[in-house]
Coordinates of C-alpha atoms in Angstrom, one line a residue:
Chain G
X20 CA 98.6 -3.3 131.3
X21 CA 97.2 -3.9 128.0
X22 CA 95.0 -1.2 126.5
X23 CA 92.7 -3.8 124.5
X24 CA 92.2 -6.0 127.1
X25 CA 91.1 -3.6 129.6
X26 CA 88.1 -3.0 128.0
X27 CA 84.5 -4.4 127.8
X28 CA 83.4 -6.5 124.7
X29 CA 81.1 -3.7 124.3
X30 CA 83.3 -1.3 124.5
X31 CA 85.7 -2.7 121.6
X32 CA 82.4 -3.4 119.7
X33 CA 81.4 0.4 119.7
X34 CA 84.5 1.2 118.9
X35 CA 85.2 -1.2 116.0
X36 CA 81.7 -0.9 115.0
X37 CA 80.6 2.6 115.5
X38 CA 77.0 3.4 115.6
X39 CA 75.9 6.2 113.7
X40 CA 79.9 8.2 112.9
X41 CA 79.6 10.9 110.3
X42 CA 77.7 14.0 110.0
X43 CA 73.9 16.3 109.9
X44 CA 73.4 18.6 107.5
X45 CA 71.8 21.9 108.8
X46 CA 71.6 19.9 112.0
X47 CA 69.2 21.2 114.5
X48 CA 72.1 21.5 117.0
X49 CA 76.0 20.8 116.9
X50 CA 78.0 20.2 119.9
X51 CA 81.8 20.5 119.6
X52 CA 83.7 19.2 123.4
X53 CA 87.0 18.3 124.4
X54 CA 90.6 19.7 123.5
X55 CA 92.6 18.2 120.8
X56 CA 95.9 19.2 123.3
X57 CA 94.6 16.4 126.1
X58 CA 93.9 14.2 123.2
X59 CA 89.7 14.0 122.7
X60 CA 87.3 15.7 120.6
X61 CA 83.5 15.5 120.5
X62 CA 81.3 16.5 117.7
X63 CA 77.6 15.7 118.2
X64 CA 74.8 16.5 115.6
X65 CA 71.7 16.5 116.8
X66 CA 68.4 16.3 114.3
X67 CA 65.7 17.4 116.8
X68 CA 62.0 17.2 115.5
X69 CA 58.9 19.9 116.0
X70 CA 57.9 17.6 119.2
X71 CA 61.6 18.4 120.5
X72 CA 62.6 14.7 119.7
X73 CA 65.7 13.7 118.6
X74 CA 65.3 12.0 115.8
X75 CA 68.7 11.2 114.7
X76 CA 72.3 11.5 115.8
X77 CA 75.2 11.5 114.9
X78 CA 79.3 11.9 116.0
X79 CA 82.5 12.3 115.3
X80 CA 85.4 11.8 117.6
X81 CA 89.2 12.4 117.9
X82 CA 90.4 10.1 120.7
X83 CA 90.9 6.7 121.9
X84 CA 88.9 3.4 122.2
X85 CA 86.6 4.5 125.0
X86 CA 86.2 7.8 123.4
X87 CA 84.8 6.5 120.2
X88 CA 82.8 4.2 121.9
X89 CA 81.1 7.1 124.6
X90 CA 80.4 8.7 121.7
X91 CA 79.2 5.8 119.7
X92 CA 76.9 4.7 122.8
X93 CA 75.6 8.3 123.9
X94 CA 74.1 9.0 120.1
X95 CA 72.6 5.5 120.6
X96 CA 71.0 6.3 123.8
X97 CA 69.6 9.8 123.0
X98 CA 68.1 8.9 119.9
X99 CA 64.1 8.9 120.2
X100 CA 64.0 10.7 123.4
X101 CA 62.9 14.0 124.1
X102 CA 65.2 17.0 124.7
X103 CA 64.3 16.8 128.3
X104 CA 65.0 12.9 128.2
X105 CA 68.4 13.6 126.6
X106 CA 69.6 15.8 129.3
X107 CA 69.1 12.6 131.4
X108 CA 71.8 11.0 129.8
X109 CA 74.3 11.0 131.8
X110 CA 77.8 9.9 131.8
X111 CA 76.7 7.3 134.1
X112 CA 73.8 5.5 132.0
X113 CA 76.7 5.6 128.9
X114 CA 79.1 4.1 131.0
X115 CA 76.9 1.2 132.6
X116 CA 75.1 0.3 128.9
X117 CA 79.1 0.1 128.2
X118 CA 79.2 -2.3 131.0
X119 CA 82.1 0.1 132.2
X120 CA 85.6 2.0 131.6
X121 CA 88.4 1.3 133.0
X122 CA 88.9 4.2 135.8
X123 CA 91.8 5.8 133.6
X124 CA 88.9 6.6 130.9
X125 CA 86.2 7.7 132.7
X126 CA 86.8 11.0 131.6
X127 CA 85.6 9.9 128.2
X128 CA 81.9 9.2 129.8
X129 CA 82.1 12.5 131.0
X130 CA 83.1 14.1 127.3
X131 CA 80.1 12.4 126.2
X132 CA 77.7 14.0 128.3
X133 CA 79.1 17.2 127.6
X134 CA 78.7 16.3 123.6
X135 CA 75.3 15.8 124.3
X136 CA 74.7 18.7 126.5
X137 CA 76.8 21.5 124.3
X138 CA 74.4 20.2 121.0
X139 CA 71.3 20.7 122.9
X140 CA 72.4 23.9 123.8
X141 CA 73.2 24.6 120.2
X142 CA 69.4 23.7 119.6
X143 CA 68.0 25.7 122.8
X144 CA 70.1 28.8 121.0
X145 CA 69.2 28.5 117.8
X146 CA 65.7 28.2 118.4
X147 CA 65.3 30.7 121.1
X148 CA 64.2 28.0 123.8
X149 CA 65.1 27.2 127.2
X150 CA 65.9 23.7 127.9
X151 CA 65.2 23.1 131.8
X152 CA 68.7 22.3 133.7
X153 CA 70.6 23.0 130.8
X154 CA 73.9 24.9 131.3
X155 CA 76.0 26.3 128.9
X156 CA 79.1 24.1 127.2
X157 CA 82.6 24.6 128.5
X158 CA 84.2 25.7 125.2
X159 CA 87.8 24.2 125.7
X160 CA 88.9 23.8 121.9
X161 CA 90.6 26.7 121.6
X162 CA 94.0 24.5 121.3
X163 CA 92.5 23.1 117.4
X164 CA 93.6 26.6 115.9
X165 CA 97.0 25.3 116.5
X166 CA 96.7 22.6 115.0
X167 CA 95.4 23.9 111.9
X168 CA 98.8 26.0 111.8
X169 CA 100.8 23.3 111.5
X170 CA 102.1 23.0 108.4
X171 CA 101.3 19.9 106.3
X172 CA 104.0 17.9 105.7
Chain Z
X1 CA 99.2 -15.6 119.6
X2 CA 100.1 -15.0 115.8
X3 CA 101.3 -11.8 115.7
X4 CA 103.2 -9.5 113.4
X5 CA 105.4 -8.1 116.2
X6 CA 106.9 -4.9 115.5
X7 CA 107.6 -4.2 119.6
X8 CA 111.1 -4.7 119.6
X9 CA 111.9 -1.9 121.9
X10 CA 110.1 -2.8 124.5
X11 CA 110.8 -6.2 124.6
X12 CA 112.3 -9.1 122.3
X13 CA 112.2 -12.9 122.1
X14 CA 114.3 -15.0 124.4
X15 CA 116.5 -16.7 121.3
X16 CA 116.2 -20.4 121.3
X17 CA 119.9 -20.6 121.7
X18 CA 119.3 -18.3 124.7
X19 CA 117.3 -20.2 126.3
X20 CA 119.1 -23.8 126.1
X21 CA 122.3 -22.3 127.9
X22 CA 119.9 -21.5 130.5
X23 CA 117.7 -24.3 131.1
X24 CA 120.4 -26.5 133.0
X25 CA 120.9 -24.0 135.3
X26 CA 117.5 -23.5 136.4
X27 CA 116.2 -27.0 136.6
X28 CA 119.9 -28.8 137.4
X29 CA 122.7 -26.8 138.0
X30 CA 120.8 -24.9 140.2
X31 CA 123.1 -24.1 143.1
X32 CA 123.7 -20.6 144.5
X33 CA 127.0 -19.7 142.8
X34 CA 128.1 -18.0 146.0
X35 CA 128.1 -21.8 147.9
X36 CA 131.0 -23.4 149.4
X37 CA 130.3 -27.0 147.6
X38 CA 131.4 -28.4 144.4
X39 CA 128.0 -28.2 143.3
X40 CA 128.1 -24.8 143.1
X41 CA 131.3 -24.7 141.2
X42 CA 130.0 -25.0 137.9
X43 CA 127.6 -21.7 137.7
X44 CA 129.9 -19.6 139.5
X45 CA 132.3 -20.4 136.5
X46 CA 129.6 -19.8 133.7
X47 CA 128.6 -16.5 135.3
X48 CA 132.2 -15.5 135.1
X49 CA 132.5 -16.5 131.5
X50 CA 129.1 -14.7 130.8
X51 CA 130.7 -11.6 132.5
X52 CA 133.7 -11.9 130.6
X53 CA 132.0 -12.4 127.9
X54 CA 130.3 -8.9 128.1
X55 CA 133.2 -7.0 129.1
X56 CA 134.8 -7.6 126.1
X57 CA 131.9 -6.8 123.6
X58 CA 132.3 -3.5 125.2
X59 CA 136.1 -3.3 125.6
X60 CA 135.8 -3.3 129.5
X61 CA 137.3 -5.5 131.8
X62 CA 135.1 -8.1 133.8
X63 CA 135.4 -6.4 136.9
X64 CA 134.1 -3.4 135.3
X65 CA 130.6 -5.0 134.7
X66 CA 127.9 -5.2 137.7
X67 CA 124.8 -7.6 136.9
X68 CA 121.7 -6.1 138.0
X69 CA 118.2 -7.1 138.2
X70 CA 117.4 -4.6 135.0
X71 CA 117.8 -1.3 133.2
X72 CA 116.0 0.5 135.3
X73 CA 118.1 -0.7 138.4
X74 CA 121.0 0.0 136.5
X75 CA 120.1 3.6 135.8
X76 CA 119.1 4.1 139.5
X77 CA 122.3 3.0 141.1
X78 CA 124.6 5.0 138.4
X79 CA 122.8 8.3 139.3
X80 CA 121.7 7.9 142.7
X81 CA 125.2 6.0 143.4
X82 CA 127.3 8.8 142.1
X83 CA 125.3 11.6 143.3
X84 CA 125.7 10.4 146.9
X85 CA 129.3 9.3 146.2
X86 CA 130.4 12.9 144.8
X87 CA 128.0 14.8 147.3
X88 CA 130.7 16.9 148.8
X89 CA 132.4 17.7 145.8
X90 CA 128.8 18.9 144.1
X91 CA 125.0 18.5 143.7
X92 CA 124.5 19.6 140.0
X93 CA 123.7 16.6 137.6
X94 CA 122.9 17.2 133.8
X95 CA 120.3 15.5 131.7
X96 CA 118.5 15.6 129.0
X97 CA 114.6 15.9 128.4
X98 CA 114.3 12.7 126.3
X99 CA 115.5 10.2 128.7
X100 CA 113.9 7.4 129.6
X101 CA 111.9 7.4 133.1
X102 CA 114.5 5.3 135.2
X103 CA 116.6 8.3 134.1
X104 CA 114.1 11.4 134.8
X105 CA 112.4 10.0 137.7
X106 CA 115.4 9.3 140.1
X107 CA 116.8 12.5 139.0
X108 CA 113.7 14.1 139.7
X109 CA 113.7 12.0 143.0
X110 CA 117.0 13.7 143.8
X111 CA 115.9 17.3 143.5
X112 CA 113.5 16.4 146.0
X113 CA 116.9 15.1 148.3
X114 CA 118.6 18.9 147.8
X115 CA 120.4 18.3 143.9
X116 CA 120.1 20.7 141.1
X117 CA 119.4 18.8 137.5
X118 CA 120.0 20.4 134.2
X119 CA 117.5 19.0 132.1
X120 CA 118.9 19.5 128.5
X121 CA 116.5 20.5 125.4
X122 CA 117.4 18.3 122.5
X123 CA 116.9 20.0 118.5
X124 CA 114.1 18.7 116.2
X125 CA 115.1 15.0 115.7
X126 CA 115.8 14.9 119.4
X127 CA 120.1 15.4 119.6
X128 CA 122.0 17.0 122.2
X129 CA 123.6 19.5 121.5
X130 CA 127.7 19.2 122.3
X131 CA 127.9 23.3 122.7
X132 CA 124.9 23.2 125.0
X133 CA 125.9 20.1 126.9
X134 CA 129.1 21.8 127.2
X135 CA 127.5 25.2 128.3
X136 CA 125.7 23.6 131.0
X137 CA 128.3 22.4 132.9
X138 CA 129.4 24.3 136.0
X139 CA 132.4 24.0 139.0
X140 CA 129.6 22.2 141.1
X141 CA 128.6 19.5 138.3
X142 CA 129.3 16.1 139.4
X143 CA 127.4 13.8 136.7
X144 CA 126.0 13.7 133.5
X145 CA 123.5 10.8 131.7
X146 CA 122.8 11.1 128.6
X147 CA 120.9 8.6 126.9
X148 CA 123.1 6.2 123.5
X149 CA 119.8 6.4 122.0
X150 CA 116.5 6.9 122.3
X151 CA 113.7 4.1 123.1
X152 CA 110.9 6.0 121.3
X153 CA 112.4 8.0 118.4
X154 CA 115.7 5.8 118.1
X155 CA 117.8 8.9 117.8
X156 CA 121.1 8.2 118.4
X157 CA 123.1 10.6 120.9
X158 CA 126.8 12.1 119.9
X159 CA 128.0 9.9 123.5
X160 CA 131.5 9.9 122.6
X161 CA 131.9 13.8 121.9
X162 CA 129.6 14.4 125.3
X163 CA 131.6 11.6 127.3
X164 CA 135.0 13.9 126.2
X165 CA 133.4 17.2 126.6
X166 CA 132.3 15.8 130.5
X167 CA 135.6 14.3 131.3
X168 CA 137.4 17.8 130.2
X169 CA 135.6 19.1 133.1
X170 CA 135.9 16.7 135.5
X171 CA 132.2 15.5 135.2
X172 CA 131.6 11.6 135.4
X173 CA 129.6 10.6 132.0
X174 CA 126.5 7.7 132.5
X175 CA 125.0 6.8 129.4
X176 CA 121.3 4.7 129.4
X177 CA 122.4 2.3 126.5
X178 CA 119.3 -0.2 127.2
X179 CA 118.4 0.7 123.6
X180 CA 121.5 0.6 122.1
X181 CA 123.2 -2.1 124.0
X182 CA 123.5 -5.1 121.3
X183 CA 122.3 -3.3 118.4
X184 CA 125.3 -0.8 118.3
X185 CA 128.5 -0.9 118.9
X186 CA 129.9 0.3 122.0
X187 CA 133.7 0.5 123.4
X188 CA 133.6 2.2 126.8
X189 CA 137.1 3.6 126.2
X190 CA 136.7 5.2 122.7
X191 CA 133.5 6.8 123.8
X192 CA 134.7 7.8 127.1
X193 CA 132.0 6.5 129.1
X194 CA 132.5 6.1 132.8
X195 CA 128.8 4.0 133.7
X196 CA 126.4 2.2 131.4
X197 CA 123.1 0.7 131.6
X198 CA 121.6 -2.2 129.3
X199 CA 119.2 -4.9 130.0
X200 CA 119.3 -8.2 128.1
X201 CA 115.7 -8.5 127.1
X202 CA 116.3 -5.8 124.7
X203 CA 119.0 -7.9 123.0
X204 CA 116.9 -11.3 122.9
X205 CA 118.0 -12.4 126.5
X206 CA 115.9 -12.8 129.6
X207 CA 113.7 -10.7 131.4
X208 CA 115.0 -9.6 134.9
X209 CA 119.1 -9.5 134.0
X210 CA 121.3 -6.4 133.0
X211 CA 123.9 -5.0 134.0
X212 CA 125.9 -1.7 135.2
X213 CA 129.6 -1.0 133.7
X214 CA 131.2 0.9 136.4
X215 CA 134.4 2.0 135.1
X216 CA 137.0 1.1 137.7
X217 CA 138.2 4.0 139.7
X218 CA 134.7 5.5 139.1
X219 CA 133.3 6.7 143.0
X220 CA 129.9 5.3 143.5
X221 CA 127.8 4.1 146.7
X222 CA 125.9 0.8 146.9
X223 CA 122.4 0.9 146.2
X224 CA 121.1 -2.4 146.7
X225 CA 122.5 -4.0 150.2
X226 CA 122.6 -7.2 151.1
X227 CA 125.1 -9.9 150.8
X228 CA 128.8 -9.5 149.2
X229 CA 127.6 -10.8 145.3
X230 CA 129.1 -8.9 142.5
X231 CA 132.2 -8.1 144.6
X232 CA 130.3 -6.9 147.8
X233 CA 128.6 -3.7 145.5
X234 CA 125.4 -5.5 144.5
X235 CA 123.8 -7.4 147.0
X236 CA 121.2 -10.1 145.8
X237 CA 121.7 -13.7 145.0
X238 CA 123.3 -14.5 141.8
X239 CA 120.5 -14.6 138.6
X240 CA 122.7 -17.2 137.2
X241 CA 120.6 -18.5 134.5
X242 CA 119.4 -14.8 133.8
X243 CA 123.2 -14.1 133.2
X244 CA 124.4 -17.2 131.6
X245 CA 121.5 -16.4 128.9
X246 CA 122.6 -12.4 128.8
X247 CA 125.9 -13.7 128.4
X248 CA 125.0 -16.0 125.2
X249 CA 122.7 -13.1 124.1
X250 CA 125.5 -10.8 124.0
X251 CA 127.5 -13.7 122.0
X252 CA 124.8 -14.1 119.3
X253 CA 124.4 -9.6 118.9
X254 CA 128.3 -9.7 118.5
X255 CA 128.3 -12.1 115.8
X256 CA 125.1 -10.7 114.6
X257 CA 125.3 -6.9 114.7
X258 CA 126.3 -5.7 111.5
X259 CA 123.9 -8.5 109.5
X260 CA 121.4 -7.5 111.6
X261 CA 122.2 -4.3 111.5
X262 CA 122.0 -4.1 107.2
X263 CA 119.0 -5.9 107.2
X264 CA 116.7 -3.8 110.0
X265 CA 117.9 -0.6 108.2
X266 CA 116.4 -2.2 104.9
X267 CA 113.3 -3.1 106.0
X268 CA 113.2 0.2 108.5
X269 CA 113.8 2.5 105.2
X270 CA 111.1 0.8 103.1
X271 CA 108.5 0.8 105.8
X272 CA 109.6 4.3 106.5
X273 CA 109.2 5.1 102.7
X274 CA 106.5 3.5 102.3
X275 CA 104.5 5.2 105.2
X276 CA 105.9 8.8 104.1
X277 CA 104.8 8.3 100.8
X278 CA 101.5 6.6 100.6
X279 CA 99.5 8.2 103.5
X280 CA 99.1 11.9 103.5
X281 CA 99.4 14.4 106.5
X282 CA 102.4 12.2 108.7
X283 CA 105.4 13.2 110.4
X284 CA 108.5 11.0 110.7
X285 CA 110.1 11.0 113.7
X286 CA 114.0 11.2 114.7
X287 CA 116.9 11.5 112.9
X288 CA 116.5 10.0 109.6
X289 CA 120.6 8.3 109.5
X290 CA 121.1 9.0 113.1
X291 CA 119.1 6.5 114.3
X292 CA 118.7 3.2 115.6
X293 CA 118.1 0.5 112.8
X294 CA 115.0 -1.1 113.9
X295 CA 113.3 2.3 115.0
X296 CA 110.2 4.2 113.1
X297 CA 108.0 6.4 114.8
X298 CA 105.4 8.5 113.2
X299 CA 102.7 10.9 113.3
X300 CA 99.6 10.4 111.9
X301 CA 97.7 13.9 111.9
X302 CA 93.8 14.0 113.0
X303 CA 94.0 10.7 115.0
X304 CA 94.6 9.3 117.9
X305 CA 97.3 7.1 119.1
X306 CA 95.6 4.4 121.4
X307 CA 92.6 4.0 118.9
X308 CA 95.4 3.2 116.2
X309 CA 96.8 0.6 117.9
X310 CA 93.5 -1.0 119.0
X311 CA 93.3 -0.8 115.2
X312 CA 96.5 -2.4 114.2
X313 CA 95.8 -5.2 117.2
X314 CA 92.9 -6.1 115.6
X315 CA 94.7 -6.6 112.5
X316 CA 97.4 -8.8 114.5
X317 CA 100.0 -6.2 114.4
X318 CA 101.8 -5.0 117.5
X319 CA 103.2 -1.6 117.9
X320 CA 103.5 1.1 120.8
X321 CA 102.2 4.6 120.8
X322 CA 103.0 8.0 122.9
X323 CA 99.6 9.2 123.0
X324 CA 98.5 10.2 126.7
X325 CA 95.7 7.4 126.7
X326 CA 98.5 4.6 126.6
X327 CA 100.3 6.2 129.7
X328 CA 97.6 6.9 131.8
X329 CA 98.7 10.5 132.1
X330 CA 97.2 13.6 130.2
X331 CA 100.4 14.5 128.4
X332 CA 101.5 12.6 125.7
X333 CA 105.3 11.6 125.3
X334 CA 107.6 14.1 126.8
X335 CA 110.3 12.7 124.0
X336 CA 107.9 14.0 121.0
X337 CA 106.9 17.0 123.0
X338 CA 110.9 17.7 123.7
X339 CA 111.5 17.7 119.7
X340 CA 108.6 20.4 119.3
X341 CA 105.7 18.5 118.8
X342 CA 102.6 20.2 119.6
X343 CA 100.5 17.8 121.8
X344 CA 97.9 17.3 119.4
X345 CA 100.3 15.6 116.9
X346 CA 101.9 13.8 119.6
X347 CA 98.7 12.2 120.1
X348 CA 99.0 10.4 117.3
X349 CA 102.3 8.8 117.3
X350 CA 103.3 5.3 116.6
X351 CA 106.3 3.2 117.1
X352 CA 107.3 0.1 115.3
X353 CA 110.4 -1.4 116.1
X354 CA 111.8 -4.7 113.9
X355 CA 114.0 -7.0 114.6
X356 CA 115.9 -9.2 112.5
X357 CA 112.9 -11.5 112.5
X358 CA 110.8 -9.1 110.3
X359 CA 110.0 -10.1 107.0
X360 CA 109.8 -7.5 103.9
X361 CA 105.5 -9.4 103.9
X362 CA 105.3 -8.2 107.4
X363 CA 106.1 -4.5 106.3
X364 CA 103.9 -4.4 103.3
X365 CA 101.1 -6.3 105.6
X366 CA 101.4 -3.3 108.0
X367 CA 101.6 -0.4 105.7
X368 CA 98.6 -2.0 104.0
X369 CA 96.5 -2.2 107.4
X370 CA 97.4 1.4 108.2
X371 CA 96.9 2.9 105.2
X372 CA 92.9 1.4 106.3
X373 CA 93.4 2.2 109.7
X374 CA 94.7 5.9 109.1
X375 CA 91.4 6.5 106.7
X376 CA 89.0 5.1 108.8
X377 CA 89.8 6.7 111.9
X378 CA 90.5 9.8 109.9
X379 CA 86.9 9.3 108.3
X380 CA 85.7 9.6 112.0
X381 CA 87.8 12.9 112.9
X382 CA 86.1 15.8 114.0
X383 CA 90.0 17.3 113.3
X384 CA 89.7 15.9 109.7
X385 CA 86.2 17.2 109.1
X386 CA 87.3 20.5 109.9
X387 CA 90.9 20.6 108.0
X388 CA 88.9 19.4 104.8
X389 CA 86.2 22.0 104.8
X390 CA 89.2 24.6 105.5
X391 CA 91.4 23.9 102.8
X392 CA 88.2 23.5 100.5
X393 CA 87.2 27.3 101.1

């Protein structure tokens, strides 16, 4: 099975034309997900206004196609909602505004939620909040220490 | 499609001279070889030349070679064949860790069926070692397969050393040489090797033709039954077209190999230098002389296999990877993870394999595009990010 032409012309569009890659300084809340040993990483930044809206995000991911483009699509879809209307989206709504994954990269989706989910958390701690159905991030990147070890050759 | 295709390992284009010895027999010599009529006459007698044609490239004799529908069949019937064969004599079979799947999975298929495998660690640029292949022999071992060389990393093994060390101890020797087979030379005698697998499509012949040697004398049970073809061992009506092409594929390697052989490692060692030298944090893969002369695999730190090659398609260029996400598993490629790779390198791994098709422009093409590639997607790393602001402070 081919890799390229399993996916969705939006999904190879997202992932050849990334919206919004790169980084927020002081950022009001930074998600890291993922584990570099299974092969994705997630880094959302969140910039989060005084209303609680997100007024700008941004990723950056270590992973395949569909990861890049989960990530590309979730910063799309939470910018200009509200904290409480981030938390909304779901792995689900990035996978259907992909038009889908193939079932192999589902997990992906998934990884994006939890980007989304582990910055907002970020934000809740940082600014002493509560964020209504929020649960804490699984922090799973242990593995990147590793990988720092390795010597550069 | 145009492509810059640097696949080669995983498949290879039928040769146009391939392909005319073959077209009569499928659209008019099209009889079953095994037939009674005249008609038939013809392809029985081309198969046989086809057969003895491949016997002697690799200094066995024509009843020695068994056609098969592939490599894969061919590794299934060596191993399973001479496990059940030998089963009273011992269940211990030995291995390595970097074989291909046809090799793992029926052994691992045969633990399930009450045998014990030895699955052999291979060194840094994937080798066997002879002491350890040695060491893991016991009273109760009845077979060993160890890959010629390696379809990922192209390493190639020490088989006539192993093949002597296993026939020392009474141990029947296998060797998977669907990599090898065409690009290296082979004699079964010198390099003591009692079965062997190869597949034409590797070596510019068909799809869906290869072959076992069985050397004669060698105890092994039928796996495919059926009919009396190949000598009442391999059941299945004759794929004579698929054999008359392996047999002129075989012709063309032999008269080819060491052209083809001076001109892949050429192109292979600038591609390889180039790689090395202009893009920062990668790890070559394999032995760098031990290996086969159209092989390169790398490493390409803080990325991601799949997205690469996505990447390089886009740019027209076709290559393979051993990241998890292009095997559908979680694990990246238990060959890079058997040399010591931890699995967030061997996420980022990359195979090109040339043939003697390559052009020096198609190299510096594809360095070009992943010297882009590797920046871009580095650009996006959240691995990258991090490495830079640690080596800055």
């Amino acid at each position: 099975m081919s890799q390229v032409t399993e996916y969705s012309e939006k999904v190879l569009d997202h992932f050849t034309n990334p919206r919004n890659v790169g980084e927020i300084e002081n950022a009001a809340g930074v998600g890291t997900v993922g584990n570099a040993k299974c092969g994705d990483i997630m880094r959302m930044y969140l910039d989060i206004d005084e209303n609680q809206i997100v007024r700008e995000a941004k990723f950056k991911t270590f992973g395949c196609g569909a990861a890049v483009a989960t990530s590309s699509m979730a910063t799309e879809l939470v910018k200009g909602k509200t904290v409480q209307e981030a938390l909304l989206v779901t792995n689900k709504a990035v996978m259907e505004a992909l038009d889908g994954l193939p079932p192999v990269k589902v997990h992906c989706s998934l990884l994006a939620e939890e980007a989304i989910h582990a910055a907002l958390w970020d934000y809740a701690e940082k600014n002493n909040i509560t964020i209504e159905g929020l649960k804490p991030p699984v922090n799973d990147i242990d593995e990147t220490e590793k990988f720092y070890k390795m010597e550069t050759e | 499609m145009e492509c810059i295709y640097l696949d080669n390992a995983a498949t290879t284009k039928v040769a146009p001279e391939v392909f005319e010895v073959m077209k009569p027999y499928l659209i008019e010599e099209y009889a079953n070889p095994s037939s009674a009529y005249r008609f038939a006459g013809q392809t029985s007698g081309k198969v046989d030349e086809a057969r003895k044609t491949i016997a002697d490239f690799i200094g066995a004799n024509e009843n020695e070679i068994y056609f098969t529908s592939g490599g894969s069949e061919a590794d299934n019937w060596a191993i399973k064949g001479v496990a059940d064969a030998l089963s009273a004599k011992g269940k211990h079979i030995i291995t390595t860790k970097i074989e291909h799947h046809a090799v793992l999975h029926t052994c691992e298929y045969l633990e399930k069926h009450g045998y014990e495998v030895t699955y052999l660690e291979v060194d840094e640029y994937g080798l066997v070692d002879p002491a350890k292949f040695e060491a893991a022999i016991r009273p109760d071992t009845i077979l060993a397969s160890v890959m010629f060389a390696n379809n990922e990393i192209g390493t190639i093994e020490p088989i006539a050393e192993l093949g002597k060390i296993a026939h020392e101890h009474g141990v029947v020797f296998h060797t998977d040489a669907v990599q090898a087979f065409g690009h290296v030379r082979i004699n079964v005698d010198e390099m003591n090797i009692d079965l062997l697998s190869a597949s034409a499509h590797k070596l510019n012949g068909p799809k869906g033709v290869g072959l076992l040697y069985l050397r004669k004398g060698t105890n092994v049970t039928t796996l495919i039954h059926g009919g009396s073809q190949e000598r009442g061992r391999r059941a299945g009506t004759t794929n004579s077209a698929g054999i008359i092409g392996f047999g002129k594929a075989v012709e063309l390697a032999d008269a080819r190999l060491e052209a083809n052989h001076e001109y892949e490692t050429k192109l292979r060692n600038k591609l390889i230098e180039r790689v090395t030298a202009e893009i920062p944090y990668v790890k070559f893969n394999g032995h760098p002389e031990k290996r086969l002369s159209n092989n390169t695999n790398f490493c390409f730190r803080f990325i991601e296999g799949e997205s690469l090659l996505i990447m390089l398609d886009q740019n027209k260029i076709c290559a393979s990877s051993g990241s998890a996400c292009t095997s559908g598993s979680l694990d990246p490629s238990h060959v890079l993870l058997a040399i010591g790779l931890p699995h967030e390198i061997a996420h980022g791994s990359i195979r090109f394999t040339l043939s003697a098709e390559t052009t020096e422009e198609e190299i510096d093409y594809t360095v070009e595009a992943l010297k882009k590639i590797v920046e871009r997607l580095r650009s996006m790393s959240p691995l990258y990010e991090d490495f830079v602001k640690k080596n800055k402070a």
